[in-house]
Coordinates of C-alpha atoms in Angstrom, one line a residue:
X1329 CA -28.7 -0.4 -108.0
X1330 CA -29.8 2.8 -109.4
X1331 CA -34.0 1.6 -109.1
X1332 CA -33.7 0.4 -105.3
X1333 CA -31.8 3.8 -104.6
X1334 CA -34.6 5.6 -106.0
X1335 CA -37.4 3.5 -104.4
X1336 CA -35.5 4.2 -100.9
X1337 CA -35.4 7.7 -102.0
X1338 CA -39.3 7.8 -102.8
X1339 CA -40.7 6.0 -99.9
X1340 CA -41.1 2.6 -99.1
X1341 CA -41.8 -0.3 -101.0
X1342 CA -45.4 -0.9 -100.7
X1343 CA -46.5 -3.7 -98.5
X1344 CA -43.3 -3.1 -96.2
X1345 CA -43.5 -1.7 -92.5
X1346 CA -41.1 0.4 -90.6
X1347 CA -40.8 0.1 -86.6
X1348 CA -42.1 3.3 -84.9
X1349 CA -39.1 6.0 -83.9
X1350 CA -38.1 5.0 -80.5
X1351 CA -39.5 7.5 -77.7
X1352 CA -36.7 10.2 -76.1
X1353 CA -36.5 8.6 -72.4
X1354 CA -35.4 4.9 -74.2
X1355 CA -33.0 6.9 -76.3
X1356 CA -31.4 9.0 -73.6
X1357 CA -30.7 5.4 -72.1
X1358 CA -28.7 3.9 -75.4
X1359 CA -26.3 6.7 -75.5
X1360 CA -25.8 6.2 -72.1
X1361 CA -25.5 2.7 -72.3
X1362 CA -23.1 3.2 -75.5
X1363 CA -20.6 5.7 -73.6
X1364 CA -20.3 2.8 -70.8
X1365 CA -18.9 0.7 -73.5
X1366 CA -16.9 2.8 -75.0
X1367 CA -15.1 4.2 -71.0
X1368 CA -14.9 0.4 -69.8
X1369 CA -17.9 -0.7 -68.2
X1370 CA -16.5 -2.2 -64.7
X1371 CA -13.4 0.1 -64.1
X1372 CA -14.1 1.1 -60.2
X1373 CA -11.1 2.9 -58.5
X1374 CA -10.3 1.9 -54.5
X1375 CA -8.1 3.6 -52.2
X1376 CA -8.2 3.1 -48.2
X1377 CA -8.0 5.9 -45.3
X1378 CA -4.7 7.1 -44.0
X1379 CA -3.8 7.7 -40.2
X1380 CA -0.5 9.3 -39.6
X1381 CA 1.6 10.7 -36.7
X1382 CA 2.2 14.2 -36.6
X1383 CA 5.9 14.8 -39.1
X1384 CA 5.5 11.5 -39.8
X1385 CA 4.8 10.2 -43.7
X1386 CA 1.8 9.7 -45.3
X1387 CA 1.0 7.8 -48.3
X1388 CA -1.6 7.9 -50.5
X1389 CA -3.0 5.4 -52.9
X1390 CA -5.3 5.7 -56.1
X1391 CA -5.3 2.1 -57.7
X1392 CA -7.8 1.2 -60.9
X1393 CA -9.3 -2.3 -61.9
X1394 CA -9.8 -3.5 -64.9
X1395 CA -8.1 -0.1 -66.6
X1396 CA -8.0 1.0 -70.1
X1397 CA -5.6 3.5 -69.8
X1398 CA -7.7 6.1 -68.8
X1399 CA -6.0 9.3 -66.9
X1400 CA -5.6 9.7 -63.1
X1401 CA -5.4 11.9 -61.2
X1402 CA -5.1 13.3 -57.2
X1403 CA -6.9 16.2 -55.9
X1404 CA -6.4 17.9 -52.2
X1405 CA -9.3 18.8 -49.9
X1406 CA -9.5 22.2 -51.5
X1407 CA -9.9 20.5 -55.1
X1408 CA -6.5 21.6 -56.4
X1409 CA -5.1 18.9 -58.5
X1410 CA -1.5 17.4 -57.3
X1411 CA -0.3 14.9 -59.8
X1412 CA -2.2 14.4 -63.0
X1413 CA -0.8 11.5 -64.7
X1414 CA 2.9 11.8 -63.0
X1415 CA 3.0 15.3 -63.7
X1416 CA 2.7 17.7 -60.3
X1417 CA 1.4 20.5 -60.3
X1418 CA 1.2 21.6 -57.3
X1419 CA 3.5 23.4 -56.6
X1420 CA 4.2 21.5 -52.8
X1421 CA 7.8 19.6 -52.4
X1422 CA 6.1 17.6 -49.6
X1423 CA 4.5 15.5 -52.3
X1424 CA 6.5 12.9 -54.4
X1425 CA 5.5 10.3 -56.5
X1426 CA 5.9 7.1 -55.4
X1427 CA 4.3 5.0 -58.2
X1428 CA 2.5 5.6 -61.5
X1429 CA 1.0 3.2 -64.1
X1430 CA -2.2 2.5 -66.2
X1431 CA -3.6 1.2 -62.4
X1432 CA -2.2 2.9 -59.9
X1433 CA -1.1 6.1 -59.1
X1434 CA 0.5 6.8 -55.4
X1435 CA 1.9 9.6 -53.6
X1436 CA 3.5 10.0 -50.3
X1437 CA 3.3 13.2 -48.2
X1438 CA 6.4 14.0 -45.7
X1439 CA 6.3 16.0 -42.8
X1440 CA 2.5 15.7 -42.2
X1441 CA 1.1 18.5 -40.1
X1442 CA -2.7 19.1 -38.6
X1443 CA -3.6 21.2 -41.9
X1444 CA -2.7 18.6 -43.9
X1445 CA -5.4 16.5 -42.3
X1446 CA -9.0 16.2 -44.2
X1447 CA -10.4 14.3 -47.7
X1448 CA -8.5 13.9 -50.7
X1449 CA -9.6 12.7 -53.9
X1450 CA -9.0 10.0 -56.8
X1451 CA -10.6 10.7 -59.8
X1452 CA -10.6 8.6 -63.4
X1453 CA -10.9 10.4 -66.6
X1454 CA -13.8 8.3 -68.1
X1455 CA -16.9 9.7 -69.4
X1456 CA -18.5 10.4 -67.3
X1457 CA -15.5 10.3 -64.8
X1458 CA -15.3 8.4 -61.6
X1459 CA -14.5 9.7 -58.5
X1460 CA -13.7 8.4 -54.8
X1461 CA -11.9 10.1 -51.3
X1462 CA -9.5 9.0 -48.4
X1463 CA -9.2 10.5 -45.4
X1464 CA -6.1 11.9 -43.7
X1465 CA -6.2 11.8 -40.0
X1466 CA -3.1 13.7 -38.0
X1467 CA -2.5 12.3 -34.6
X1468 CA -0.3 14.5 -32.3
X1469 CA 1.3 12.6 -29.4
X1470 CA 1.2 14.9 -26.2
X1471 CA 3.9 16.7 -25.2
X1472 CA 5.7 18.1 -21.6
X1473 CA 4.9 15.1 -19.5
X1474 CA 5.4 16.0 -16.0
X1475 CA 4.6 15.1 -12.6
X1476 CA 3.9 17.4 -9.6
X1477 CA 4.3 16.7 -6.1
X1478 CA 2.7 18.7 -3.4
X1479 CA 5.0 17.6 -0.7
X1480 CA 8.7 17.0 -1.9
X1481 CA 9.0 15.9 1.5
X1482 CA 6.6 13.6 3.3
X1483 CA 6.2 12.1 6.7
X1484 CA 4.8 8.7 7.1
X1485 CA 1.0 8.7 7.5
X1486 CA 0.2 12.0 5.5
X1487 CA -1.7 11.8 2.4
X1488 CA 0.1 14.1 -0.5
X1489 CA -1.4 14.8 -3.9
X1490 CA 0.5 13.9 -7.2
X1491 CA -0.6 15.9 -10.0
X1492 CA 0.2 14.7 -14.1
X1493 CA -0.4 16.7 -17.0
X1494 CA -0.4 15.7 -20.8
X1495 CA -0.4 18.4 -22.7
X1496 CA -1.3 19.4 -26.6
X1497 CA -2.2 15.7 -27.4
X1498 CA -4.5 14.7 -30.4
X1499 CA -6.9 13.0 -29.6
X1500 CA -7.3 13.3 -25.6
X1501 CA -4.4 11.1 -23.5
X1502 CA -5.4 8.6 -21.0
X1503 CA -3.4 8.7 -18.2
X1504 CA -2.4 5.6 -15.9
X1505 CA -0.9 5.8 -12.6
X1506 CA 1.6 3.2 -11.2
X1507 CA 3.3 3.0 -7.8
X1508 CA 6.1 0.6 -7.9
X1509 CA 4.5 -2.3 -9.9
X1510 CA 1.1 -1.9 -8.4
X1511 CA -1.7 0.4 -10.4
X1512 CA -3.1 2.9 -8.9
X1513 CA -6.3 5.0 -9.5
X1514 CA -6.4 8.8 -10.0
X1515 CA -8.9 11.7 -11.1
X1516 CA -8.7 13.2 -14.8
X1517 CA -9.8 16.2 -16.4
X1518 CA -9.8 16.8 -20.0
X1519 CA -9.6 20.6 -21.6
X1520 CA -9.8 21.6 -25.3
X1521 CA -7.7 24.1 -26.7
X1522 CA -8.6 24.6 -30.6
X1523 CA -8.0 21.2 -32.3
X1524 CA -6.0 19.7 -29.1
X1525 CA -6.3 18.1 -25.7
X1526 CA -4.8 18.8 -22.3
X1527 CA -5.1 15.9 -19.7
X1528 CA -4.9 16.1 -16.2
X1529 CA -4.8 13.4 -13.7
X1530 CA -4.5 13.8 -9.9
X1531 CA -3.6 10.9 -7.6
X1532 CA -3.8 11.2 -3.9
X1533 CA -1.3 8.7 -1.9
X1534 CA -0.9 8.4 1.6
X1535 CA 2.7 7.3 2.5
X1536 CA 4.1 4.8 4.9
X1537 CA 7.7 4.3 5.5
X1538 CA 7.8 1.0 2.8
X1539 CA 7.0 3.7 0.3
X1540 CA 10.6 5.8 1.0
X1541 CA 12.4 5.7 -2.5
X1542 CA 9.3 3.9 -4.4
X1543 CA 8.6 5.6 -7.8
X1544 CA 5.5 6.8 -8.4
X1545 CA 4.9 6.5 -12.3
X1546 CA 2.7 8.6 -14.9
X1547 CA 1.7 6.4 -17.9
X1548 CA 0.4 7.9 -21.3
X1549 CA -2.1 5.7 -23.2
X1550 CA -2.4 7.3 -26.8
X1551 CA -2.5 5.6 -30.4
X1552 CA 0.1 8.0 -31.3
X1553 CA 2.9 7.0 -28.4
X1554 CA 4.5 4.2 -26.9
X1555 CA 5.8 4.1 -23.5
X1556 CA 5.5 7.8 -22.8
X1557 CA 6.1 8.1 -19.4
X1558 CA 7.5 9.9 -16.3
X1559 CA 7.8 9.1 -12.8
X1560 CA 8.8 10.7 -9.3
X1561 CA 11.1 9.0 -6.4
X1562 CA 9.0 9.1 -2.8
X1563 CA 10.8 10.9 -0.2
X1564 CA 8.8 10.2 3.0
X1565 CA 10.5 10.6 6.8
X1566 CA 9.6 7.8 9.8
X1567 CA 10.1 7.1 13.2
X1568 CA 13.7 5.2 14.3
X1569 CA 13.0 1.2 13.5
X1570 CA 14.8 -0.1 16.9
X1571 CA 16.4 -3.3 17.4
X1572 CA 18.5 -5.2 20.4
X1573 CA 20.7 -8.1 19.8
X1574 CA 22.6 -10.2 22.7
X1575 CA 25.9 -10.2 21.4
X1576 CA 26.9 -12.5 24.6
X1577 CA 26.4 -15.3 26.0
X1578 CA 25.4 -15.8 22.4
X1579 CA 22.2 -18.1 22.8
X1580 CA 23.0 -18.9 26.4
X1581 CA 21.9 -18.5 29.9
X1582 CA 22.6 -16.0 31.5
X1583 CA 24.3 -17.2 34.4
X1584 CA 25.2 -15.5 37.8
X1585 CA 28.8 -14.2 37.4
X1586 CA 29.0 -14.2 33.9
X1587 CA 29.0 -11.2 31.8
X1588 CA 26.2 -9.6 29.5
X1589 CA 26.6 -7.9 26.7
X1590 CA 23.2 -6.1 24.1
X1591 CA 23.5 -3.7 21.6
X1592 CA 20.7 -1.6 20.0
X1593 CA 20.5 -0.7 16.3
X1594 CA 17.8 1.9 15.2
X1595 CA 17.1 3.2 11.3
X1596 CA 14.9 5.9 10.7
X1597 CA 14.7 8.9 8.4
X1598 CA 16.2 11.2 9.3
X1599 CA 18.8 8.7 11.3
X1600 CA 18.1 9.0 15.1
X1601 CA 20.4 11.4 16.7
X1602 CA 19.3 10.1 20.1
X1603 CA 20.0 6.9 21.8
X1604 CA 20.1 5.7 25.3
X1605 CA 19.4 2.8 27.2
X1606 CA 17.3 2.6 30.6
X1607 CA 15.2 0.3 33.2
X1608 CA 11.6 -0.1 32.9
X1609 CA 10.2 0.5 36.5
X1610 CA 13.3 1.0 38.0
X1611 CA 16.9 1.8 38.4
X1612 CA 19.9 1.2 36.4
X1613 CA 22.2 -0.8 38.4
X1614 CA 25.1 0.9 39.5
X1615 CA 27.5 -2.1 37.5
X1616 CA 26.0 -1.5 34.4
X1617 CA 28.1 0.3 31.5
X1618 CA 26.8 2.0 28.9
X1619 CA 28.9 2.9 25.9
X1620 CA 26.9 4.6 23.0
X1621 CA 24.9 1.5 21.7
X1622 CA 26.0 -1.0 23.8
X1623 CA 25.2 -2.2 27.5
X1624 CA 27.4 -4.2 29.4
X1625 CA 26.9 -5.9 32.6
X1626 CA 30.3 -7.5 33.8
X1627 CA 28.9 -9.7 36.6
X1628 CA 25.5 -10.5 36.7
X1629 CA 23.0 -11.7 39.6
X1630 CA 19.9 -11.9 40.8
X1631 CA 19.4 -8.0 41.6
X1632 CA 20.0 -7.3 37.5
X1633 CA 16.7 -8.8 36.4
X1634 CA 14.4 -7.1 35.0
X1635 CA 13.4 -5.0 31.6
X1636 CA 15.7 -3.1 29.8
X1637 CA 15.1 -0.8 26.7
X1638 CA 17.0 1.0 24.2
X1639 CA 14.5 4.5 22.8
X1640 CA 15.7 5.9 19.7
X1641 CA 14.4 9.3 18.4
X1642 CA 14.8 11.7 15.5
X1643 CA 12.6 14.8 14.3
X1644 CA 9.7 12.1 13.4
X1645 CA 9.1 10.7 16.6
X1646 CA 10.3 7.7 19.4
X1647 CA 10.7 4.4 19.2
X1648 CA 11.9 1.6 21.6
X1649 CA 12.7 -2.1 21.9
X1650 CA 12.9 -4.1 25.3
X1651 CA 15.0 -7.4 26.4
X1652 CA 13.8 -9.0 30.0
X1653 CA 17.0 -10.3 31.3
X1654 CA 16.3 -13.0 33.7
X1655 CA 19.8 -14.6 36.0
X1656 CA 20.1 -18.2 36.6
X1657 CA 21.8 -20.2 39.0
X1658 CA 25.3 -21.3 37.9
X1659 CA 23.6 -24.6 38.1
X1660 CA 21.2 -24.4 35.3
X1661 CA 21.8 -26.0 32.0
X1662 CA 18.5 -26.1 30.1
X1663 CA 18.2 -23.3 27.3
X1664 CA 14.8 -21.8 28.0
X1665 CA 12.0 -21.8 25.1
X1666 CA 11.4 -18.4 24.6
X1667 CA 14.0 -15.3 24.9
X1668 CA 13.9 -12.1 26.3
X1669 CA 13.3 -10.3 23.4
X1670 CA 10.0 -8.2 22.8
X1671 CA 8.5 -5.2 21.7
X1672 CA 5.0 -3.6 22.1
X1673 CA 3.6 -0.7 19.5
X1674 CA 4.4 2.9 21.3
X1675 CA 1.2 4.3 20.0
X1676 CA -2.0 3.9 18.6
X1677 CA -1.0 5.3 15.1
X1678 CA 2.3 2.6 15.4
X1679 CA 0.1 -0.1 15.7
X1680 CA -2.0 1.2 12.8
X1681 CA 0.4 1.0 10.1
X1682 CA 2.2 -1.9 11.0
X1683 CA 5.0 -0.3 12.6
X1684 CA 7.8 -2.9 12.8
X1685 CA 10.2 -0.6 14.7
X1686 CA 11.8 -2.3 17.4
X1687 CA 10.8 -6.0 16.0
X1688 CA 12.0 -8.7 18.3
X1689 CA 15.5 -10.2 16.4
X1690 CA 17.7 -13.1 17.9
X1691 CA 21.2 -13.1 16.7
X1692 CA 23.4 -16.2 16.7
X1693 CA 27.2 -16.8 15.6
X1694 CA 25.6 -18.2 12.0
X1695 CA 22.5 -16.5 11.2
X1696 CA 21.7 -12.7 11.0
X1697 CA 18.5 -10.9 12.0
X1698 CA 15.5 -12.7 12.1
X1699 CA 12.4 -10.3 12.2
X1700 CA 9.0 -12.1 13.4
X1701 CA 5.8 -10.1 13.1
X1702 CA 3.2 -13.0 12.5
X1703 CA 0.8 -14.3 15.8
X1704 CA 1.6 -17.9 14.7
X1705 CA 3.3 -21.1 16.5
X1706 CA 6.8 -19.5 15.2
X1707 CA 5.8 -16.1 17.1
X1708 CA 6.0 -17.6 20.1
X1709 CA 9.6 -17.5 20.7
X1710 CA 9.1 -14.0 20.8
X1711 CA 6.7 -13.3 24.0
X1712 CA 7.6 -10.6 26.2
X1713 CA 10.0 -12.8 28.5
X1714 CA 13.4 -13.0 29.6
X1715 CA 15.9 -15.5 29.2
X1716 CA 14.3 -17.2 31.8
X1717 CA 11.3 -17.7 29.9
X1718 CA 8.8 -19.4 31.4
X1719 CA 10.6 -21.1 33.8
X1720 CA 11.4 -17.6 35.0
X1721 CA 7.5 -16.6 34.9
X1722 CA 6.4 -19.6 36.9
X1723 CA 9.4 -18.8 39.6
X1724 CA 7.8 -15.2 40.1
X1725 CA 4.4 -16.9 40.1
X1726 CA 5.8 -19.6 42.9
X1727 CA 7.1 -16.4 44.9
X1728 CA 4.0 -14.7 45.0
X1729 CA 2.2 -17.6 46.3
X1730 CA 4.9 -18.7 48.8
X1731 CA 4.4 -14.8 49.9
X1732 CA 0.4 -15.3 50.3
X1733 CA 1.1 -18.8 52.0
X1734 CA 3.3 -17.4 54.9
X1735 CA 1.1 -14.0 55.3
X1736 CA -2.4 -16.1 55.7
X1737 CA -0.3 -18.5 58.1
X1738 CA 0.5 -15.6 59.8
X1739 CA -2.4 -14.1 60.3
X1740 CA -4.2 -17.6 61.3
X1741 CA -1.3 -17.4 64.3
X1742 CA -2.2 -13.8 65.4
X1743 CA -5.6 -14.1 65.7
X1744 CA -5.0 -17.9 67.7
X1745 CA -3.5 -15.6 70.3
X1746 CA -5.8 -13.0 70.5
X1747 CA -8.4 -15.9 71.6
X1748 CA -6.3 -17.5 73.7
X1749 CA -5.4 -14.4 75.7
X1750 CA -9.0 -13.3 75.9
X1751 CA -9.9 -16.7 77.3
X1752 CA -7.1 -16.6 80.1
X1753 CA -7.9 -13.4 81.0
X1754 CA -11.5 -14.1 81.9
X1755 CA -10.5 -17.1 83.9
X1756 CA -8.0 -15.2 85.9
X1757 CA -8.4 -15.9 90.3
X1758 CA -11.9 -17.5 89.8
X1759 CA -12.2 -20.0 93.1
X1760 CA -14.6 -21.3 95.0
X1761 CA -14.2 -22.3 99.2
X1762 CA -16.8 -24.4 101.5
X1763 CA -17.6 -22.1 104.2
X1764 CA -19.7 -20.4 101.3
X1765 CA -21.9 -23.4 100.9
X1766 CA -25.5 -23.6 101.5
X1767 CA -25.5 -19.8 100.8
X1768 CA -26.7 -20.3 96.9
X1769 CA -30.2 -20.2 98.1
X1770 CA -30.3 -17.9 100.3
X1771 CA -33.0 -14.8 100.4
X1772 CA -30.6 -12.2 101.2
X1773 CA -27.2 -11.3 102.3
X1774 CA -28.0 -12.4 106.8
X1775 CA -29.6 -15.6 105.5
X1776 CA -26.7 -16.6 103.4
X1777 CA -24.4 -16.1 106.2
X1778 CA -26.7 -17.6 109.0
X1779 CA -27.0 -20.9 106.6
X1780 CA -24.1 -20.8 105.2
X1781 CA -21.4 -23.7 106.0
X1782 CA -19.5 -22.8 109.1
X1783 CA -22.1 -19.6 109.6
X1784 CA -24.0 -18.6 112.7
X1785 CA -26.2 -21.8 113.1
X1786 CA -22.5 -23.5 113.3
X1787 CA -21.6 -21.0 116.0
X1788 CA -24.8 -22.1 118.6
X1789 CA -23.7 -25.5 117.9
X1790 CA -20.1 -24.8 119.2
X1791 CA -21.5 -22.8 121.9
X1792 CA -19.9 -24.0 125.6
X1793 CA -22.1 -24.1 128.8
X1794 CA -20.8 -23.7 131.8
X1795 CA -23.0 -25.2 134.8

């Protein structure tokens, strides 16, 4: 033991060789290589980004695989150390440990804010340590909602602006616009203030009377908020809506000496304030009684037919709707196929927006107010006729031509006269005797009389002698 301590001591044994001394780039790479072993070659730590609501919680997760018991630990964005191990200390109640082991540690922060947002960062107490970040973002819903009209007060046909503001929102709001069910397409402008958003939206709308008590909806679309909305009520003001119904005969003929009876409703906004009843083209019939909405005619005949509207009016405008009353004999029994019923638009603009004011309605005993506003088959019992119908219409048409019958007849009779007067009158005392004959040919005025029958050759031949 002694000798090969001393040979070892003196050198080496001859005939033995010794590898060269390694060079200092391999060896930096074993000592790396040996401190991997000995901190756990294939420990990795993992965590995932947090997104959080503005006060709401958020919780933060530093997990290890494959650990050998090595230290963690949670740093803020500013590299101040919150929990090492499960001690804190950081000296910030907000943060409470949720769960520690050998693999995990995990902490939850209440009552997030916006400076709470940025990178924080899970370390592992390995030589050389390991380190990895997540990422806090803050949203921040937006706040005051509201809706501004321009008009609080709008009359059919205007166009009014709507204006909706989202304010102090993180990240920027989009903003929807509803109108009952129905979506509806506005203008937005987006300003920055700092770290937050303010949204605008305007919406213009222009407003028919269907749109009187409609809400008109602001909708929020933001990751931090659910159903954020607001909406406004429409108030818009229209013309009267005008309507007559035949309370009796109720579908009947109207027959001479039997009563009538029409009443006219009208709706508008504001409600009409002024209502009365009148003949088209001509006069109200001394018989006929008015009483507020209603027209009665006691007796009817033949004198009573004709058009006769109800006008409606508020602050808005005017509105009407007409009933042709047509009599019949006492003797009719055939129910006509159209009524008198009708209604024509009492402007331009009416006719534009589909006024229905004054829609033609026939009431029955059984059945309420049915409103027709379609050019179809079914329109057709609602042409501007009477009662009569068109049995009524042709009767009018049959007068007219009667009328042009007797006055060419007339005339044809006239001007027969006028000939035969003209013809008598030039034949008047015209005669003709004999003692004018033979005279045609004659020269001049003493040969016509000398050969004229019964003329002076005559006279010798009558001449007497006397011997």
């Amino acid at each position: 033991m002694a000798g090969r301590a001393q040979r070892s001591a003196a050198g080496p044994a001859p005939g033995l060789l010794l590898p060269p001394p390694p060079p200092p780039l391999l060896l930096l790479l074993l000592l790396a290589a040996a401190a991997l072993i000995r901190t756990g070659d294939g420990q990795n730590l993992v965590t995932e980004d947090v997104t959080v609501v503005e006060g709401d919680v958020a919780t933060i997760s530093c997990r290890v695989k494959n650990s050998d018991d090595s230290v963690i630990q949670l740093l803020n964005p500013n590299r101040q150390t919150i929990y090492f191990r499960d001690f804190r200390p950081l000296k910030d109640s907000r943060f409470q440990l949720v769960n520690f082991s050998n693999s995990e540690l995990r902490v939850s922060l209440t009552n997030v804010s916006i400076s709470d947002e940025g990178r924080y960062f899970c370390q592992l107490y390995t030589d050389p340590p390991q380190e990895i970040y997540t990422t806090i973002t803050v949203l921040v819903p937006p706040r005051n909602l509201v809706i501004d009209i321009q008009k609080e007060i709008a009359v059919e046909g205007e166009e009014i602006e709507l204006n909706c503001t989202a304010m102090a929102s993180r990240p920027a709001t989009t903003i929807r616009w509803f109108k009952g069910n129905k979506e509806l397409t506005g203008k937005s402008e987006v300003e920055q203030w700092s770290d937050m958003y303010t949204v605008t939206s305007q919406l213009l709308l222009k407003v028919g009377r269907e749109d009187d008590g409609v809400p008109v909806i602001c909708l929020v679309d933001h990751p931090a908020v659910k159903d954020l909305q607001t909406q406004r009520y429409l108030e818009v003001m229209y013309k009267p809506q005008v309507r007559v119904s035949q309370n009796y005969p109720v579908q009947g003929l109207t027959r001479e000496g039997e009563p009538l009876e029409l009443s006219c409703a009208a709706f508008g906004k504001p409600q009409p304030t002024d209502m009365r009843w009148l003949r088209v083209d001509d006069e109200m019939p001394q018989h006929v009684v008015v009483s507020g909405s209603n027209l009665l005619i006691s007796n009817l005949n033949k004198t009573d037919n004709g058009t006769y509207r109800c006008e409606a009016s508020n602050a808005v405008g005017k509105s009407h709707a007409d009933y042709m009353l047509f009599v019949y004999d006492t003797t009719a029994t055939t129910e006509p196929a159209v009524h008198g019923f009708t209604h024509l638009p009492n402007s331009a603009e009416e006719l534009d927006y589909g006024d229905l004011s004054g829609t033609p309605v026939l009431l029955n005993a059984s059945t309420e107010a049915l409103p027709t506003v379609q050019l179809s088959n079914a329109s057709l019992a609602f042409r501007p006729d009477s009662r009569a119908g068109e049995e009524g219409a042709i009767r009018s048409v049959d007068h007219a031509v009667v009328g042009g019958v007797v006055a060419v007849v007339v005339f044809a009779m006239l001007c027969l006269l006028i000939i035969l007067g003209r013809y008598f009158a030039r034949h008047k005392g015209t005669y003709f005797t004999h003692e004018a004959k033979g005279a045609d040919d004659a020269a001049d005025a003493d040969t016509a009389i000398i050969n004229a029958e019964g003329g002076q050759n005559n006279s010798e031949e009558k001449k007497e002698y006397f011997i």
